[in-house]
Amino acid sequence: MALTLTCPVCGKRNGYEFRYGGEDKGPRPAEDGMTPSRWFDYVHLNTCVAGIQKEWWCHRDGCGAWFTVHRNTVTNLEVAGPDNHGLEADR
């Protein structure tokens, strides 16, 4: 089964309509005391978990909205949140 994602504007769509934006790493770090090394870590180092991960996606072939999704990277299924333990989202 192919990846499907639920756009908050357009609803559930085929994964080919979306662009992966990376892991959601939380808010951008404060610039006070920022070093090139710390910035590099924030931008380029990913956790790459085998399980539920919060990710950014863009509906590039649809409305163009950016949004976050929880996805189980083992099963490649969208989940409702980290407490669902891989159960497909009911949306």
GROMACS .gro file of N, CA and C in nm:
model
  273
    1MET      N    1   0.084  -0.118   0.000
    1MET     CA    2   0.000   0.000   0.000
    1MET      C    3   0.088   0.124   0.000
    2ALA      N    4   0.055   0.220  -0.080
    2ALA     CA    5   0.131   0.344  -0.090
    2ALA      C    6   0.103   0.434   0.029
    3LEU      N    7   0.195   0.525   0.054
    3LEU     CA    8   0.179   0.623   0.160
    3LEU      C    9   0.063   0.717   0.130
    4THR      N   10  -0.023   0.737   0.228
    4THR     CA   11  -0.128   0.838   0.217
    4THR      C   12  -0.111   0.934   0.335
    5LEU      N   13  -0.137   1.061   0.310
    5LEU     CA   14  -0.129   1.163   0.414
    5LEU      C   15  -0.257   1.242   0.416
    6THR      N   16  -0.290   1.298   0.532
    6THR     CA   17  -0.411   1.377   0.547
    6THR      C   18  -0.376   1.524   0.554
    7CYS      N   19  -0.402   1.596   0.446
    7CYS     CA   20  -0.382   1.740   0.441
    7CYS      C   21  -0.491   1.805   0.524
    8PRO      N   22  -0.458   1.904   0.610
    8PRO     CA   23  -0.563   1.967   0.690
    8PRO      C   24  -0.663   2.047   0.607
    9VAL      N   25  -0.628   2.080   0.483
    9VAL     CA   26  -0.718   2.157   0.396
    9VAL      C   27  -0.792   2.065   0.299
   10CYS      N   28  -0.720   1.974   0.236
   10CYS     CA   29  -0.776   1.892   0.127
   10CYS      C   30  -0.821   1.752   0.168
   11GLY      N   31  -0.780   1.706   0.285
   11GLY     CA   32  -0.815   1.571   0.328
   11GLY      C   33  -0.712   1.468   0.289
   12LYS      N   34  -0.749   1.341   0.297
   12LYS     CA   35  -0.657   1.231   0.270
   12LYS      C   36  -0.624   1.223   0.122
   13ARG      N   37  -0.494   1.217   0.092
   13ARG     CA   38  -0.446   1.214  -0.047
   13ARG      C   39  -0.329   1.118  -0.060
   14ASN      N   40  -0.298   1.082  -0.183
   14ASN     CA   41  -0.184   0.998  -0.217
   14ASN      C   42  -0.054   1.069  -0.178
   15GLY      N   43   0.040   0.995  -0.126
   15GLY     CA   44   0.167   1.051  -0.081
   15GLY      C   45   0.248   1.118  -0.191
   16TYR      N   46   0.224   1.084  -0.317
   16TYR     CA   47   0.297   1.145  -0.428
   16TYR      C   48   0.264   1.293  -0.444
   17GLU      N   49   0.156   1.340  -0.384
   17GLU     CA   50   0.119   1.482  -0.393
   17GLU      C   51   0.197   1.570  -0.296
   18PHE      N   52   0.275   1.509  -0.206
   18PHE     CA   53   0.339   1.582  -0.097
   18PHE      C   54   0.490   1.587  -0.111
   19ARG      N   55   0.549   1.686  -0.044
   19ARG     CA   56   0.694   1.698  -0.035
   19ARG      C   57   0.732   1.685   0.111
   20TYR      N   58   0.828   1.597   0.140
   20TYR     CA   59   0.876   1.577   0.277
   20TYR      C   60   0.960   1.695   0.318
   21GLY      N   61   0.933   1.751   0.435
   21GLY     CA   62   1.006   1.867   0.483
   21GLY      C   63   1.101   1.837   0.597
   22GLY      N   64   1.110   1.712   0.637
   22GLY     CA   65   1.202   1.674   0.744
   22GLY      C   66   1.131   1.656   0.877
   23GLU      N   67   1.211   1.615   0.975
   23GLU     CA   68   1.160   1.597   1.110
   23GLU      C   69   1.121   1.731   1.170
   24ASP      N   70   1.016   1.731   1.250
   24ASP     CA   71   0.980   1.851   1.325
   24ASP      C   72   1.070   1.855   1.448
   25LYS      N   73   1.162   1.949   1.448
   25LYS     CA   74   1.261   1.959   1.555
   25LYS      C   75   1.223   2.060   1.662
   26GLY      N   76   1.104   2.113   1.654
   26GLY     CA   77   1.062   2.211   1.752
   26GLY      C   78   1.103   2.351   1.709
   27PRO      N   79   1.092   2.447   1.802
   27PRO     CA   80   1.123   2.585   1.766
   27PRO      C   81   1.269   2.607   1.731
   28ARG      N   82   1.291   2.705   1.648
   28ARG     CA   83   1.426   2.743   1.608
   28ARG      C   84   1.504   2.788   1.732
   29PRO      N   85   1.631   2.747   1.748
   29PRO     CA   86   1.707   2.788   1.866
   29PRO      C   87   1.731   2.939   1.869
   30ALA      N   88   1.744   2.993   1.990
   30ALA     CA   89   1.769   3.135   2.007
   30ALA      C   90   1.905   3.172   1.946
   31GLU      N   91   1.913   3.291   1.891
   31GLU     CA   92   2.038   3.334   1.827
   31GLU      C   93   2.145   3.375   1.927
   32ASP      N   94   2.105   3.404   2.051
   32ASP     CA   95   2.203   3.440   2.153
   32ASP      C   96   2.294   3.321   2.179
   33GLY      N   97   2.422   3.339   2.159
   33GLY     CA   98   2.518   3.232   2.183
   33GLY      C   99   2.522   3.126   2.075
   34MET      N  100   2.455   3.149   1.962
   34MET     CA  101   2.454   3.050   1.854
   34MET      C  102   2.592   3.040   1.791
   35THR      N  103   2.639   2.918   1.775
   35THR     CA  104   2.767   2.894   1.709
   35THR      C  105   2.740   2.819   1.580
   36PRO      N  106   2.832   2.825   1.485
   36PRO     CA  107   2.813   2.748   1.362
   36PRO      C  108   2.791   2.599   1.389
   37SER      N  109   2.858   2.545   1.488
   37SER     CA  110   2.843   2.404   1.521
   37SER      C  111   2.702   2.372   1.572
   38ARG      N  112   2.649   2.457   1.661
   38ARG     CA  113   2.513   2.436   1.713
   38ARG      C  114   2.411   2.451   1.601
   39TRP      N  115   2.429   2.548   1.512
   39TRP     CA  116   2.336   2.567   1.401
   39TRP      C  117   2.340   2.447   1.307
   40PHE      N  118   2.459   2.396   1.278
   40PHE     CA  119   2.475   2.278   1.195
   40PHE      C  120   2.399   2.160   1.255
   41ASP      N  121   2.415   2.140   1.387
   41ASP     CA  122   2.345   2.030   1.454
   41ASP      C  123   2.194   2.043   1.439
   42TYR      N  124   2.142   2.163   1.459
   42TYR     CA  125   1.996   2.184   1.449
   42TYR      C  126   1.946   2.158   1.308
   43VAL      N  127   2.018   2.207   1.209
   43VAL     CA  128   1.971   2.196   1.070
   43VAL      C  129   1.991   2.055   1.013
   44HIS      N  130   2.105   1.994   1.040
   44HIS     CA  131   2.141   1.872   0.966
   44HIS      C  132   2.131   1.741   1.044
   45LEU      N  133   2.139   1.744   1.176
   45LEU     CA  134   2.136   1.618   1.250
   45LEU      C  135   1.992   1.578   1.280
   46ASN      N  136   1.955   1.460   1.237
   46ASN     CA  137   1.820   1.408   1.256
   46ASN      C  138   1.826   1.286   1.347
   47THR      N  139   1.717   1.259   1.416
   47THR     CA  140   1.714   1.143   1.505
   47THR      C  141   1.686   1.014   1.428
   48CYS      N  142   1.612   1.021   1.320
   48CYS     CA  143   1.582   0.905   1.234
   48CYS      C  144   1.532   0.785   1.316
   49VAL      N  145   1.426   0.806   1.392
   49VAL     CA  146   1.375   0.701   1.477
   49VAL      C  147   1.308   0.591   1.396
   50ALA      N  148   1.313   0.470   1.449
   50ALA     CA  149   1.238   0.359   1.392
   50ALA      C  150   1.111   0.349   1.475
   51GLY      N  151   1.010   0.421   1.436
   51GLY     CA  152   0.885   0.429   1.511
   51GLY      C  153   0.813   0.557   1.477
   52ILE      N  154   0.741   0.612   1.574
   52ILE     CA  155   0.660   0.731   1.549
   52ILE      C  156   0.746   0.856   1.553
   53GLN      N  157   0.733   0.935   1.448
   53GLN     CA  158   0.811   1.056   1.432
   53GLN      C  159   0.720   1.169   1.385
   54LYS      N  160   0.741   1.289   1.439
   54LYS     CA  161   0.665   1.405   1.393
   54LYS      C  162   0.741   1.469   1.278
   55GLU      N  163   0.672   1.493   1.165
   55GLU     CA  164   0.737   1.539   1.043
   55GLU      C  165   0.662   1.655   0.979
   56TRP      N  166   0.736   1.734   0.904
   56TRP     CA  167   0.679   1.842   0.822
   56TRP      C  168   0.653   1.789   0.681
   57TRP      N  169   0.537   1.824   0.628
   57TRP     CA  170   0.502   1.789   0.490
   57TRP      C  171   0.438   1.909   0.422
   58CYS      N  172   0.456   1.919   0.292
   58CYS     CA  173   0.394   2.025   0.212
   58CYS      C  174   0.306   1.959   0.106
   59HIS      N  175   0.185   2.007   0.091
   59HIS     CA  176   0.095   1.955  -0.013
   59HIS      C  177   0.126   2.028  -0.143
   60ARG      N  178   0.236   1.991  -0.204
   60ARG     CA  179   0.289   2.064  -0.320
   60ARG      C  180   0.199   2.055  -0.443
   61ASP      N  181   0.132   1.943  -0.465
   61ASP     CA  182   0.046   1.929  -0.583
   61ASP      C  183  -0.100   1.960  -0.551
   62GLY      N  184  -0.123   2.023  -0.437
   62GLY     CA  185  -0.258   2.058  -0.396
   62GLY      C  186  -0.262   2.204  -0.352
   63CYS      N  187  -0.298   2.225  -0.226
   63CYS     CA  188  -0.320   2.360  -0.174
   63CYS      C  189  -0.191   2.432  -0.136
   64GLY      N  190  -0.079   2.361  -0.126
   64GLY     CA  191   0.048   2.424  -0.092
   64GLY      C  192   0.070   2.443   0.057
   65ALA      N  193  -0.019   2.391   0.140
   65ALA     CA  194  -0.007   2.408   0.285
   65ALA      C  195   0.107   2.325   0.342
   66TRP      N  196   0.177   2.383   0.441
   66TRP     CA  197   0.276   2.310   0.521
   66TRP      C  198   0.207   2.268   0.650
   67PHE      N  199   0.230   2.144   0.695
   67PHE     CA  200   0.167   2.094   0.816
   67PHE      C  201   0.251   1.981   0.874
   68THR      N  202   0.224   1.947   0.999
   68THR     CA  203   0.296   1.836   1.062
   68THR      C  204   0.207   1.714   1.070
   69VAL      N  205   0.273   1.598   1.063
   69VAL     CA  206   0.206   1.468   1.068
   69VAL      C  207   0.289   1.377   1.157
   70HIS      N  208   0.223   1.293   1.234
   70HIS     CA  209   0.293   1.186   1.304
   70HIS      C  210   0.287   1.063   1.213
   71ARG      N  211   0.404   1.008   1.185
   71ARG     CA  212   0.411   0.892   1.096
   71ARG      C  213   0.496   0.784   1.160
   72ASN      N  214   0.449   0.660   1.152
   72ASN     CA  215   0.528   0.548   1.198
   72ASN      C  216   0.624   0.512   1.086
   73THR      N  217   0.753   0.532   1.107
   73THR     CA  218   0.852   0.510   1.002
   73THR      C  219   0.875   0.362   0.972
   74VAL      N  220   0.830   0.274   1.060
   74VAL     CA  221   0.844   0.130   1.037
   74VAL      C  222   0.736   0.081   0.942
   75THR      N  223   0.612   0.125   0.966
   75THR     CA  224   0.500   0.080   0.883
   75THR      C  225   0.466   0.179   0.772
   76ASN      N  226   0.522   0.298   0.778
   76ASN     CA  227   0.498   0.406   0.682
   76ASN      C  228   0.351   0.449   0.681
   77LEU      N  229   0.286   0.443   0.798
   77LEU     CA  230   0.148   0.484   0.811
   77LEU      C  231   0.138   0.608   0.897
   78GLU      N  232   0.048   0.698   0.858
   78GLU     CA  233   0.017   0.815   0.940
   78GLU      C  234  -0.056   0.768   1.065
   79VAL      N  235  -0.019   0.824   1.180
   79VAL     CA  236  -0.084   0.789   1.306
   79VAL      C  237  -0.138   0.917   1.370
   80ALA      N  238  -0.232   0.901   1.462
   80ALA     CA  239  -0.295   1.017   1.525
   80ALA      C  240  -0.201   1.088   1.621
   81GLY      N  241  -0.103   1.019   1.675
   81GLY     CA  242  -0.008   1.080   1.767
   81GLY      C  243   0.085   0.977   1.825
   82PRO      N  244   0.181   1.020   1.906
   82PRO     CA  245   0.282   0.927   1.957
   82PRO      C  246   0.228   0.822   2.053
   83ASP      N  247   0.109   0.842   2.107
   83ASP     CA  248   0.053   0.745   2.202
   83ASP      C  249  -0.026   0.634   2.134
   84ASN      N  250  -0.037   0.640   2.001
   84ASN     CA  251  -0.118   0.540   1.929
   84ASN      C  252  -0.041   0.413   1.896
   85HIS      N  253   0.089   0.413   1.909
   85HIS     CA  254   0.174   0.296   1.887
   85HIS      C  255   0.150   0.229   1.751
   86GLY      N  256   0.145   0.311   1.647
   86GLY     CA  257   0.140   0.258   1.513
   86GLY      C  258   0.002   0.234   1.456
   87LEU      N  259  -0.103   0.266   1.529
   87LEU     CA  260  -0.238   0.247   1.475
   87LEU      C  261  -0.267   0.356   1.373
   88GLU      N  262  -0.322   0.318   1.261
   88GLU     CA  263  -0.350   0.415   1.155
   88GLU      C  264  -0.448   0.521   1.205
   89ALA      N  265  -0.424   0.644   1.165
   89ALA     CA  266  -0.508   0.756   1.209
   89ALA      C  267  -0.650   0.740   1.157
   90ASP      N  268  -0.745   0.770   1.242
   90ASP     CA  269  -0.886   0.770   1.201
   90ASP      C  270  -0.924   0.913   1.166
   91ARG      N  271  -0.912   0.949   1.041
   91ARG     CA  272  -0.943   1.086   0.997
   91ARG      C  273  -1.037   1.083   0.882
   0.00000   0.00000   0.00000
